[in-house]
Amino acid sequence: MTTKPAPTTLKKMGLDSPMALALHLPSRYEDETELFTIAEALHQGRFSPTQTQGAVIRNQVLFRPRRQMLVTIEDDTATLQLRFLNFYPSQQKQMAVGSQIRVRGEVREGFQGAEMVHPTVRAVAVDAPLPISLTPVYPASAGVSQAAIRKAVTQGLRDPSLQDSLAEFLPKKLMTQLLPSHDWPSLHSAIAYLHQPPADADTQALLERTHPAWRRVQFEELLAQQISLKRAHAIRQERHAPSFAKLAQKESSLEAGLLKALPFQLTGAQDRVYLEIGSDLSRSFPMNRLLQGDVGSGKTVVAALAAARVLDHGYQAAVMAPTEILAEQHYLKMKEWFEPLGVRIAWLSGGLKAKEKRLAQEMIESGHAQLIIGTHALIQENVHFSKLGLAVIDEQHRFGVRQRLEIQQRLGSELFYCHQLMMSATPIPRTLAMTYYADLDVSVIDELPPGRKPITTKVVKASRRDEVISGLQSWLAKGLQAYWVCPLIEESEVLQLQTAVESFEQLTQALPEFTVGLVHGRLKAEEKAAVMAAFKANEIQLLVATTVIEVGVDVPNAALMVIEHAERFGYAQIHQLRGRVGRGSADSVCILMYAEPLSMAAKERLQTLREVSDGFVIAERDLSLRGPGELLGAKQSGDAMLRFVDLQRDAWLIELAQQAAERLLAEHADLVERHLERWLGSRADFLKA
Ligand code: ADP
Ligand code: MG
């Protein structure tokens, strides 16, 4: 066994400086501060690990039933057998007959009596002293031993540079005013404590990360995050963006024209967010606003009105969506609204032929195209806007982190900064809004357009499939339409397609008097569009689909949705999917079919979905289940930003950190830079994504 630090592997783990090592905090501890006789260990070590010591009196390597090493140790009180199923020659040597070893593990009943399987082993002198602090167990990656990390961390903690990099920045006055009731250690001692807690430390609090030493570290981390978000906000306000006030001669403006041509009245909520966005647009610094609203709440028309304002001023507006289907849906809607008003629209996606792409790029660059709709193809290098005034980004959290960084870089690299409107149907819980999105203004559409009926959700066993199909038949007989959604099979697109085809065939047979259609991800865009058009025209009554219909479908006469293997879908997906129904005047139904056995988590999920229709509540459940990273589609960046803070557990700290950040920025600007460098270093960039 090697105990030498492996510099390259440690480096790969990011442990390349004393500060990085100091902040590599243990995930748990082992108590090696107590030593028991073998007799005591045999007695009490059954359920939790215990430590004992003895001389090796036998060491055998057996080959049956498989290669393994059996070692027996002995002290004055008893003997104990140790079993190793994998072992190195170095361990054989370490545990040769006659050596004194200290072992730690759980005792269990083997075939030949009590034994420890794979205890941790140390060679020691008979009277070797016990450690006085708990032994840290560090997060590690393959190929790095705990011993190597421990050694590196211990060395790192001794490095004189830490005096400076862990120096106390936070003014005492600020701390005592903000946190009068908390007796937190200084940062330096908090970190030292976490690496080597004394034997009598509150291990429960350490493990749960609620110990004052942890609190101190979490607070500092949140503080860094709050400062950097607040700074981003200040920087944005100093930037320049073209200001777009509402035009005075209303009659001739696109904005007024669009509003007049709409076949419906804006809801109160739409009116309100439209005003908020309008007032952002009329300022001379870039808007950075998130428009939140449940599925079907009518975000698109608000975005279209904002775009119309920008076009009125002779600037371009772009609408970008994370998938072709979603982008295409926007394109069709925008065409319907804007073409009658004489607006020139360009479409750009990865799926275009090279020649069409070039044409679109030329239209964008020359300024001929006023409104540009597409996927992230819009931010590729060969796309140059002539005069971009507004970028609308739909479902922005579904873009990858890299793509989001690219979007930010592109939008800020033009001569001026353009206004940005993000849209999302996934509500962001308050804790997240305060941390990840502190530099974002949020508008919420909390009202659905009139006439929407609540959706009744039913949960049904897959064994009742025949009943579901006969129910479907009477539904269709009433002249209504329906969706049949096939399961998501993440491992295999082919398999997913296959099950969709099977269901399609079965349903075609079972429902001969109706036309059944099939739409899936493998179809070409035109083929998909043709099926969707036929469904919209009621030439198809039942649409069998994979999750491609998650977004972008709007057929009011289709008010029934059956979701097969609903247990394989997440909260957000089902919520988005069922948002496709409930758009017309008929009572809407969503049937969640599940196959058994059902995991506890899936059971709870389906139950919640049946009882709750509020997207905010569902998002909160989702958050507690999956953590913020996944919810925001920021798996990578989320980890990088908050390593020690758990937004659920530590929510109460966020507000304190926010207040501290404000005061620090106002009163101690000199400390801010050092604090950020300490905590974020090169990761600060991710905050912008
Ligand atoms: P989402 O917020 O999910 O993106 P959409 O913008 O796609 O929702 O709107 C859903 C449907 O509701 C669309 O067909 C849209 O034209 C329609 N809609 C939007 N606003 C209203 C309104 N105020 N009254 C009636 N229908 C509306
Ligand atoms: Mg939408």
XYZ file of C-alpha atoms and ligand atoms in Angstrom:
717
model
C 0.000 0.000 0.000
C 1.397 3.328 -0.945
C 1.021 6.273 1.377
C 2.950 8.681 -0.816
C 0.802 11.507 -2.098
C 0.196 11.068 -5.789
C 0.709 14.634 -6.984
C -0.879 14.207 -10.396
C -4.016 12.579 -9.046
C -4.315 15.134 -6.288
C -3.917 17.835 -8.888
C -6.634 16.268 -10.953
C -8.901 16.552 -7.941
C -8.103 20.256 -7.864
C -5.992 19.874 -4.720
C -3.083 21.887 -6.009
C -2.598 24.591 -3.381
C -2.615 24.880 0.398
C -5.904 26.774 0.155
C -7.502 24.100 -2.014
C -6.369 21.458 0.450
C -7.649 23.468 3.397
C -11.058 23.707 1.756
C -11.152 20.019 0.936
C -13.272 19.269 3.978
C -14.018 15.787 5.318
C -17.266 14.114 4.430
C -17.251 12.145 7.691
C -15.018 10.926 10.501
C -13.846 7.748 12.051
C -13.304 7.517 15.736
C -9.900 5.981 16.297
C -9.399 7.707 19.602
C -10.551 4.738 21.623
C -9.050 1.291 21.741
C -10.759 -1.798 23.088
C -9.526 -5.213 24.033
C -10.463 -7.973 21.606
C -12.961 -9.378 24.094
C -14.642 -5.985 24.373
C -14.593 -5.539 20.618
C -16.248 -8.903 20.073
C -18.913 -7.869 22.495
C -19.724 -4.367 21.278
C -18.549 -4.190 17.701
C -21.555 -5.874 16.161
C -23.423 -2.850 14.936
C -20.918 -0.072 14.749
C -17.227 -0.101 13.969
C -14.866 -0.587 16.830
C -11.114 -0.456 17.190
C -8.897 -3.089 18.704
C -5.317 -4.303 18.550
C -3.329 -7.495 18.789
C -0.443 -9.630 17.602
C -0.817 -11.715 14.444
C -0.668 -15.396 15.335
C -1.764 -16.877 12.009
C -1.814 -15.701 8.396
C -3.142 -18.016 5.686
C -3.991 -17.516 2.056
C -6.848 -19.792 0.959
C -7.938 -20.497 -2.594
C -11.319 -21.921 -1.882
C -14.002 -20.812 -2.538
C -11.862 -17.973 -3.863
C -8.520 -16.442 -3.167
C -8.559 -14.773 0.238
C -6.404 -14.048 3.217
C -7.339 -15.037 6.757
C -5.465 -13.433 9.616
C -5.894 -14.138 13.295
C -4.866 -11.678 15.967
C -4.659 -12.191 19.672
C -4.328 -10.192 22.877
C -4.582 -11.147 26.520
C -8.346 -11.418 26.354
C -9.284 -13.248 23.139
C -8.574 -13.902 19.452
C -10.210 -12.378 16.388
C -10.255 -13.471 12.773
C -9.820 -10.951 9.936
C -10.842 -11.779 6.382
C -9.535 -10.047 3.248
C -11.024 -10.870 -0.132
C -8.658 -8.604 -1.996
C -5.179 -7.944 -0.772
C -1.778 -6.837 -1.895
C 1.545 -8.508 -1.131
C 2.370 -5.423 0.948
C -0.573 -6.225 3.202
C 0.548 -9.797 3.539
C 3.861 -8.486 4.750
C 2.262 -5.938 7.047
C 0.249 -8.705 8.683
C 2.928 -11.348 8.873
C 2.882 -13.577 11.948
C 4.356 -11.729 14.901
C 3.462 -8.197 13.816
C 1.394 -5.970 16.005
C -1.592 -4.424 14.201
C -4.436 -2.077 15.067
C -7.698 -2.772 13.251
C -11.012 -0.985 12.970
C -14.213 -2.442 11.616
C -17.496 -4.116 12.385
C -17.641 -7.581 13.892
C -19.961 -10.040 12.201
C -20.806 -13.679 12.465
C -18.994 -15.708 9.783
C -19.044 -19.438 9.097
C -16.220 -19.953 11.524
C -17.379 -17.594 14.245
C -16.939 -13.856 14.772
C -14.775 -12.006 12.257
C -14.001 -8.625 10.743
C -14.156 -8.384 6.972
C -11.771 -5.845 5.476
C -11.040 -3.815 8.581
C -8.749 -0.822 8.236
C -5.340 -1.934 9.373
C -2.352 -0.103 10.762
C 0.949 -1.559 11.868
C 1.713 -0.193 15.342
C 3.979 -0.630 18.285
C 2.337 -2.336 21.270
C 2.112 0.909 23.192
C 1.564 3.220 20.226
C -0.350 6.313 21.377
C -3.932 6.823 20.215
C -4.834 9.812 18.080
C -6.448 12.599 20.071
C -8.675 13.828 17.261
C -11.235 12.112 15.078
C -9.852 10.746 11.843
C -11.196 12.617 8.812
C -12.518 10.726 5.815
C -12.197 12.848 2.703
C -14.053 12.862 -0.581
C -11.674 11.001 -2.836
C -11.505 9.828 -6.392
C -10.270 6.536 -7.728
C -6.601 5.914 -7.258
C -6.103 8.270 -4.329
C -5.942 6.730 -0.895
C -7.268 8.377 2.234
C -3.775 8.217 3.637
C -2.432 10.217 0.696
C -5.104 12.874 1.023
C -4.696 13.091 4.790
C -0.998 13.565 4.431
C -1.378 16.233 1.770
C -4.026 18.081 3.766
C -1.969 17.982 6.948
C 0.964 19.410 5.044
C -1.232 21.993 3.374
C -2.651 23.140 6.690
C 0.859 23.797 7.950
C 1.693 26.047 5.025
C 2.460 29.585 6.236
C 0.523 31.098 3.323
C -2.719 29.994 4.962
C -2.285 32.570 7.712
C -2.918 35.089 5.011
C -5.419 33.332 2.796
C -7.596 32.299 5.729
C -7.150 35.568 7.571
C -10.218 37.029 9.201
C -11.733 39.566 6.810
C -15.097 40.093 8.257
C -15.178 43.067 10.606
C -16.073 41.985 14.119
C -18.672 44.693 14.410
C -20.507 43.448 11.376
C -20.515 39.909 12.639
C -21.761 40.716 16.109
C -24.469 42.962 14.753
C -25.685 40.489 12.184
C -25.212 37.345 14.183
C -25.546 38.298 17.823
C -26.729 34.884 18.899
C -24.191 32.811 17.036
C -20.894 31.999 18.548
C -18.982 31.016 15.484
C -15.268 30.378 15.409
C -12.968 32.361 13.140
C -12.597 30.943 9.657
C -9.102 29.669 10.325
C -10.058 27.818 13.472
C -13.288 26.551 11.915
C -11.342 24.919 9.136
C -8.703 23.526 11.456
C -11.466 22.114 13.619
C -13.264 20.453 10.729
C -10.107 18.697 9.625
C -9.244 17.509 13.125
C -12.139 17.602 15.537
C -11.317 16.614 19.117
C -12.402 13.222 20.372
C -15.365 14.679 22.251
C -16.748 16.694 19.304
C -20.442 16.603 18.492
C -20.131 14.110 15.657
C -23.799 14.291 14.787
C -23.595 18.049 14.171
C -20.393 17.554 12.216
C -21.969 14.918 10.046
C -25.108 16.948 9.437
C -23.000 20.034 8.858
C -24.865 22.089 11.384
C -21.882 22.491 13.713
C -20.803 26.125 14.306
C -17.568 25.408 12.471
C -19.554 24.334 9.426
C -21.881 27.310 9.773
C -18.926 29.642 9.615
C -17.661 28.065 6.422
C -21.120 27.982 4.831
C -21.714 31.603 5.719
C -18.482 32.675 4.057
C -19.286 30.721 0.955
C -22.752 32.211 0.667
C -21.329 35.624 1.305
C -18.972 35.251 -1.633
C -21.842 34.188 -3.810
C -24.044 37.079 -2.743
C -21.273 39.585 -3.266
C -20.548 38.379 -6.722
C -24.218 38.404 -7.695
C -24.631 41.919 -6.359
C -21.581 43.038 -8.224
C -22.915 41.548 -11.425
C -26.012 43.613 -10.840
C -24.039 46.820 -10.335
C -21.947 46.134 -13.408
C -25.056 45.577 -15.489
C -26.478 48.917 -14.470
C -23.361 50.656 -15.675
C -23.595 49.045 -19.073
C -25.255 50.694 -21.934
C -28.172 49.317 -23.902
C -30.418 51.100 -26.376
C -33.538 52.370 -24.697
C -36.865 51.549 -26.264
C -39.695 53.717 -25.068
C -43.221 53.068 -26.238
C -43.805 54.983 -29.456
C -45.997 58.036 -29.221
C -47.969 57.684 -32.455
C -49.509 54.459 -31.361
C -51.532 53.827 -34.481
C -48.632 53.153 -36.750
C -46.518 51.103 -34.336
C -46.096 47.370 -34.611
C -46.636 47.074 -30.910
C -50.076 48.655 -31.068
C -50.856 46.788 -34.290
C -50.046 43.434 -32.745
C -52.035 44.152 -29.624
C -55.031 45.096 -31.751
C -54.751 42.056 -33.996
C -54.601 39.500 -31.183
C -57.681 37.273 -31.079
C -57.858 37.580 -27.286
C -57.476 40.080 -24.465
C -54.396 39.931 -22.286
C -55.021 38.585 -18.822
C -54.387 40.851 -15.859
C -51.161 39.022 -15.139
C -49.988 39.343 -18.734
C -50.779 43.060 -18.651
C -48.728 43.477 -15.512
C -45.614 41.651 -16.706
C -45.883 43.393 -20.079
C -45.660 46.708 -18.219
C -42.674 45.499 -16.187
C -40.845 44.379 -19.283
C -41.789 47.557 -21.128
C -40.333 49.699 -18.408
C -37.095 47.688 -18.455
C -36.847 48.170 -22.194
C -37.170 51.917 -21.888
C -34.086 52.121 -19.650
C -30.607 52.622 -20.984
C -29.043 49.605 -19.283
C -29.715 46.027 -20.327
C -32.767 44.228 -19.037
C -32.053 40.896 -17.353
C -35.482 39.561 -16.592
C -36.976 36.157 -16.093
C -40.568 35.693 -17.120
C -42.033 32.843 -15.154
C -45.389 31.330 -15.804
C -46.900 27.904 -15.689
C -47.362 25.881 -18.831
C -50.026 27.525 -20.968
C -50.046 30.797 -19.069
C -49.280 32.734 -22.243
C -45.681 33.863 -22.050
C -45.116 33.881 -25.789
C -47.443 36.737 -26.562
C -45.759 38.901 -23.934
C -42.406 38.178 -25.540
C -43.891 39.035 -28.934
C -45.089 42.410 -27.657
C -41.632 43.147 -26.278
C -40.140 42.196 -29.634
C -42.602 44.470 -31.428
C -41.439 47.411 -29.318
C -37.826 46.766 -30.266
C -38.689 46.399 -33.950
C -40.534 49.717 -33.777
C -37.203 51.328 -32.984
C -35.480 49.775 -35.963
C -33.638 47.113 -33.954
C -33.697 43.340 -34.337
C -35.177 40.899 -31.856
C -34.171 37.247 -31.525
C -36.102 34.397 -29.963
C -34.103 31.328 -29.034
C -35.291 27.994 -27.703
C -33.385 24.879 -26.580
C -35.000 22.406 -28.975
C -36.004 22.452 -32.632
C -39.620 21.680 -31.839
C -39.965 24.450 -29.316
C -38.197 26.921 -31.572
C -40.373 25.876 -34.454
C -43.492 26.417 -32.413
C -42.361 29.956 -31.704
C -41.581 30.469 -35.349
C -45.069 29.409 -36.401
C -46.734 31.574 -33.748
C -44.607 34.605 -34.568
C -45.254 34.177 -38.265
C -48.957 34.080 -37.644
C -48.799 37.279 -35.601
C -46.104 39.288 -37.366
C -46.299 38.479 -41.060
C -49.653 40.224 -41.543
C -47.964 43.308 -40.081
C -45.254 43.145 -42.721
C -42.419 42.032 -40.434
C -39.540 40.100 -42.038
C -38.769 36.932 -40.105
C -35.755 34.633 -40.345
C -35.545 31.036 -39.153
C -32.228 29.514 -38.183
C -31.616 26.056 -36.764
C -28.998 23.348 -36.961
C -31.300 21.295 -39.173
C -31.202 23.726 -42.100
C -29.329 22.888 -45.288
C -26.070 24.762 -45.720
C -27.513 27.005 -48.381
C -30.588 27.929 -46.361
C -28.386 28.605 -43.382
C -26.195 30.951 -45.362
C -29.243 32.777 -46.622
C -30.584 33.226 -43.095
C -27.194 34.422 -41.890
C -27.071 36.994 -44.671
C -30.532 38.250 -43.813
C -29.505 38.591 -40.174
C -26.243 40.328 -40.945
C -27.671 42.782 -43.452
C -30.461 43.709 -41.091
C -33.059 42.582 -43.595
C -34.432 40.147 -41.031
C -36.116 41.999 -38.208
C -37.268 39.096 -36.107
C -35.050 36.025 -35.854
C -36.221 32.742 -34.393
C -34.150 29.635 -33.844
C -32.233 27.217 -31.693
C -28.801 27.866 -30.237
C -27.612 27.975 -33.839
C -28.340 31.677 -33.334
C -25.282 32.151 -31.168
C -22.825 30.376 -33.387
C -19.807 32.317 -34.525
C -20.861 32.885 -38.097
C -24.057 34.621 -37.043
C -23.724 38.382 -36.827
C -26.694 40.502 -35.947
C -26.785 43.867 -37.584
C -28.580 45.568 -34.712
C -29.762 43.246 -31.979
C -31.873 44.976 -29.364
C -33.562 42.093 -27.566
C -32.834 38.430 -27.036
C -35.655 36.245 -25.767
C -34.453 32.924 -24.417
C -37.138 30.361 -23.771
C -36.633 27.614 -21.200
C -33.121 28.886 -20.705
C -32.342 26.421 -17.934
C -32.617 23.633 -20.470
C -29.627 24.906 -22.373
C -26.375 23.399 -21.174
C -24.090 25.406 -18.921
C -21.567 25.882 -21.717
C -24.247 27.093 -24.058
C -25.516 29.526 -21.472
C -22.057 30.934 -20.956
C -21.748 31.279 -24.711
C -25.042 33.116 -24.870
C -23.881 35.556 -22.219
C -20.559 36.083 -23.904
C -22.114 36.594 -27.317
C -24.760 38.986 -26.116
C -22.218 41.072 -24.273
C -19.655 41.119 -27.021
C -21.603 43.219 -29.478
C -20.939 46.947 -29.365
C -23.649 47.410 -26.805
C -25.407 45.024 -24.514
C -28.794 43.915 -25.643
C -31.834 43.428 -23.456
C -32.502 39.892 -22.318
C -35.731 38.194 -21.485
C -35.592 34.646 -20.193
C -38.737 32.573 -20.040
C -39.400 29.494 -17.964
C -42.317 27.280 -17.093
C -40.314 25.816 -14.220
C -40.941 28.078 -11.287
C -37.874 28.896 -9.306
C -38.306 28.432 -5.575
C -37.442 31.421 -3.447
C -34.229 29.997 -2.041
C -32.920 29.470 -5.534
C -34.021 32.852 -6.750
C -32.065 34.419 -3.912
C -28.880 32.562 -4.641
C -28.461 31.514 -8.215
C -30.560 34.282 -9.647
C -29.959 37.290 -7.449
C -29.096 39.448 -10.457
C -32.270 38.608 -12.219
C -35.499 40.537 -12.063
C -38.433 38.211 -12.023
C -41.906 38.657 -13.484
C -44.551 36.082 -12.798
C -47.683 35.263 -14.763
C -49.803 33.714 -12.051
C -53.060 33.472 -13.914
C -54.145 31.251 -16.770
C -56.097 32.624 -19.733
C -59.838 32.465 -19.124
C -61.815 29.353 -19.962
C -59.139 26.901 -18.923
C -60.553 23.996 -16.987
C -58.570 22.329 -14.236
C -57.066 19.026 -15.281
C -58.185 15.911 -13.444
C -55.236 13.579 -12.994
C -55.804 9.876 -12.437
C -53.277 7.246 -11.470
C -53.956 3.796 -12.947
C -52.145 0.453 -12.921
C -50.836 -0.729 -16.280
C -52.751 -3.986 -15.800
C -55.909 -1.964 -16.420
C -54.738 -0.964 -19.873
C -57.814 -2.489 -21.567
C -60.139 -0.402 -19.426
C -58.144 2.696 -20.289
C -58.445 1.902 -23.985
C -62.210 1.399 -23.813
C -62.492 4.690 -21.916
C -60.460 6.261 -24.683
C -62.885 4.902 -27.228
C -65.904 6.569 -25.647
C -63.896 9.768 -25.307
C -63.077 9.843 -29.006
C -66.676 8.935 -29.838
C -67.688 12.288 -28.336
C -65.702 14.015 -31.056
C -62.805 14.850 -28.772
C -59.147 14.108 -29.395
C -56.441 12.607 -27.214
C -52.722 12.073 -26.729
C -51.037 8.802 -25.869
C -47.541 9.443 -24.558
C -44.999 6.637 -24.655
C -42.334 6.158 -22.075
C -39.035 7.795 -22.014
C -36.281 5.229 -22.409
C -33.108 7.062 -21.664
C -30.728 4.261 -22.522
C -32.000 3.724 -25.988
C -33.725 5.860 -28.531
C -34.310 2.773 -30.660
C -36.091 0.997 -27.838
C -38.156 4.080 -27.175
C -39.189 4.196 -30.794
C -40.010 0.511 -30.746
C -42.407 0.785 -27.819
C -44.050 3.784 -29.448
C -44.569 1.793 -32.627
C -45.995 -1.124 -30.639
C -48.484 1.078 -28.846
C -49.367 2.737 -32.120
C -50.129 -0.635 -33.718
C -52.100 -1.869 -30.756
C -54.207 1.276 -30.582
C -54.766 1.353 -34.346
C -56.191 -2.153 -34.054
C -58.237 -1.475 -30.963
C -59.769 1.719 -32.348
C -60.561 0.952 -35.992
C -63.158 3.690 -36.320
C -60.594 6.440 -35.576
C -57.407 7.647 -37.180
C -54.344 7.154 -35.020
C -51.169 9.120 -35.732
C -47.591 8.626 -34.572
C -44.972 11.274 -33.935
C -41.467 10.680 -32.589
C -38.012 12.156 -32.523
C -36.724 10.254 -35.541
C -39.134 11.919 -37.959
C -37.853 14.720 -40.151
C -39.052 18.185 -39.237
C -41.471 18.309 -42.205
C -42.890 14.892 -41.396
C -43.429 15.920 -37.802
C -45.047 19.138 -38.886
C -47.374 17.226 -41.240
C -48.545 14.884 -38.467
C -49.039 17.776 -36.088
C -51.004 19.718 -38.700
C -53.255 16.710 -39.308
C -53.846 16.380 -35.586
C -54.642 20.053 -35.284
C -57.114 19.723 -38.190
C -58.738 16.735 -36.438
C -57.823 14.430 -39.308
C -56.038 12.441 -36.642
C -58.028 11.792 -33.472
C -55.489 9.991 -31.362
C -51.854 11.007 -31.399
C -49.337 8.490 -30.153
C -46.166 10.344 -29.291
C -42.862 10.138 -27.538
C -41.895 13.017 -25.316
C -41.297 15.202 -28.375
C -44.675 16.746 -27.654
C -43.469 17.943 -24.274
C -43.521 21.491 -25.459
C -44.884 23.260 -28.438
C -48.209 21.608 -29.019
C -51.419 23.541 -28.736
C -54.570 21.665 -29.756
C -57.538 22.767 -27.618
C -59.788 19.901 -28.755
C -57.341 17.367 -27.347
C -58.204 17.279 -23.671
C -57.247 13.737 -22.708
C -53.739 12.513 -22.229
C -52.625 9.016 -21.319
C -49.023 8.699 -20.143
C -47.614 5.187 -20.237
C -45.009 4.214 -17.664
C -45.562 7.478 -15.873
C -43.285 6.184 -13.128
C -40.309 6.777 -15.422
C -40.946 10.481 -15.772
C -39.858 13.252 -13.432
C -42.104 15.843 -11.851
C -41.373 18.618 -14.287
C -41.803 16.419 -17.337
C -45.243 15.197 -16.400
C -46.293 18.652 -15.391
C -45.149 20.008 -18.752
C -46.732 17.155 -20.630
C -50.121 17.430 -19.057
C -50.034 21.161 -19.694
C -50.804 20.191 -23.300
C -54.357 19.360 -22.279
C -56.746 21.688 -20.485
C -56.567 24.263 -23.223
C -60.088 24.021 -24.560
C -63.568 24.119 -23.101
C -63.881 20.375 -22.415
C -63.062 18.907 -19.002
C -59.516 17.674 -19.211
C -58.131 14.418 -17.969
C -54.606 13.119 -17.602
C -54.174 9.405 -16.924
C -50.887 8.342 -15.419
C -50.413 4.633 -16.091
C -47.738 2.913 -14.098
C -46.130 -0.496 -14.094
C -45.390 -2.353 -10.888
C -43.329 -2.666 -8.804
C -43.361 0.988 -7.928
C -40.514 2.518 -5.922
C -41.405 4.633 -2.897
C -40.154 7.731 -4.650
C -42.207 7.054 -7.765
C -45.272 6.348 -5.693
C -44.937 9.638 -3.878
C -44.304 11.467 -7.133
C -47.415 10.129 -8.827
C -49.512 10.843 -5.772
C -48.282 14.417 -5.609
C -48.953 14.906 -9.290
C -52.475 13.641 -8.826
C -53.186 15.996 -5.952
C -51.275 19.103 -6.933
C -51.615 21.173 -10.071
C -49.694 24.234 -8.929
C -46.392 24.362 -10.773
C -44.712 26.139 -7.857
C -45.537 23.406 -5.393
C -44.357 20.780 -7.833
C -41.101 22.640 -8.369
C -40.490 22.786 -4.620
C -40.962 19.028 -4.380
C -38.674 18.588 -7.306
C -36.055 20.761 -5.703
C -36.036 18.833 -2.472
C -35.651 15.644 -4.467
C -33.114 16.509 -7.083
C -31.243 19.498 -5.744
C -30.910 22.843 -7.438
C -28.329 21.863 -10.013
C -30.520 19.482 -11.885
C -33.593 21.624 -11.546
C -31.854 24.495 -13.223
C -30.019 22.322 -15.652
C -26.837 23.504 -14.027
C -25.465 20.256 -12.741
C -21.856 21.229 -13.212
C -21.960 24.871 -12.274
C -24.135 24.313 -9.242
C -21.597 22.042 -7.624
C -18.802 24.388 -8.406
C -20.543 27.323 -6.827
C -21.850 26.057 -3.554
C -19.776 23.241 -2.181
C -20.698 23.428 1.457
C -24.142 24.949 1.424
C -27.309 22.988 1.041
C -30.073 25.343 0.029
C -32.735 23.403 1.879
C -30.876 22.903 5.103
C -29.167 26.265 5.172
C -31.884 28.497 3.746
C -31.883 30.733 6.802
C -28.258 31.635 6.205
C -28.973 33.103 2.799
C -30.686 36.182 4.118
C -27.905 36.841 6.603
C -25.321 36.483 3.886
C -27.285 38.859 1.718
C -27.288 41.520 4.421
C -23.620 41.008 5.132
C -22.845 41.308 1.428
C -24.645 44.626 1.224
C -22.760 46.059 4.149
C -19.447 44.739 3.022
C -19.868 46.260 -0.419
C -20.937 49.574 1.053
C -18.500 49.860 3.935
C -15.544 47.607 3.205
C -15.113 47.550 -0.536
C -11.414 46.767 -0.057
C -12.169 43.366 1.463
C -14.550 42.266 -1.230
C -11.987 41.333 -3.820
C -9.998 39.151 -1.465
C -13.073 37.407 -0.277
C -14.205 36.570 -3.784
C -10.806 35.341 -4.822
C -10.661 33.094 -1.808
C -13.967 31.429 -2.471
C -14.624 31.471 -6.126
C -11.323 31.948 -7.891
C -11.756 30.871 -11.455
C -15.245 29.572 -10.830
C -16.708 33.074 -10.701
C -17.500 32.859 -14.393
C -20.089 30.199 -13.824
C -22.206 32.616 -11.868
C -23.060 34.389 -15.056
C -24.393 31.324 -16.802
P -46.684 29.215 -22.438
O -46.662 30.200 -21.304
O -46.782 27.812 -21.943
O -45.549 29.412 -23.378
P -48.271 30.025 -24.640
O -47.658 31.347 -24.773
O -47.866 28.984 -25.604
O -48.039 29.472 -23.167
O -49.843 30.182 -24.616
C -50.705 29.083 -24.582
C -51.907 29.337 -25.429
O -52.733 30.312 -24.848
C -51.582 29.836 -26.808
O -52.432 29.239 -27.708
C -51.849 31.313 -26.710
O -52.163 31.862 -27.972
C -53.030 31.334 -25.788
N -53.170 32.589 -25.025
C -52.191 33.361 -24.547
N -52.685 34.417 -23.872
C -54.026 34.300 -23.912
C -55.103 35.095 -23.399
N -54.885 36.191 -22.689
N -56.367 34.673 -23.647
C -56.587 33.532 -24.345
N -55.634 32.762 -24.863
C -54.353 33.133 -24.660
Mg -44.019 28.389 -24.177
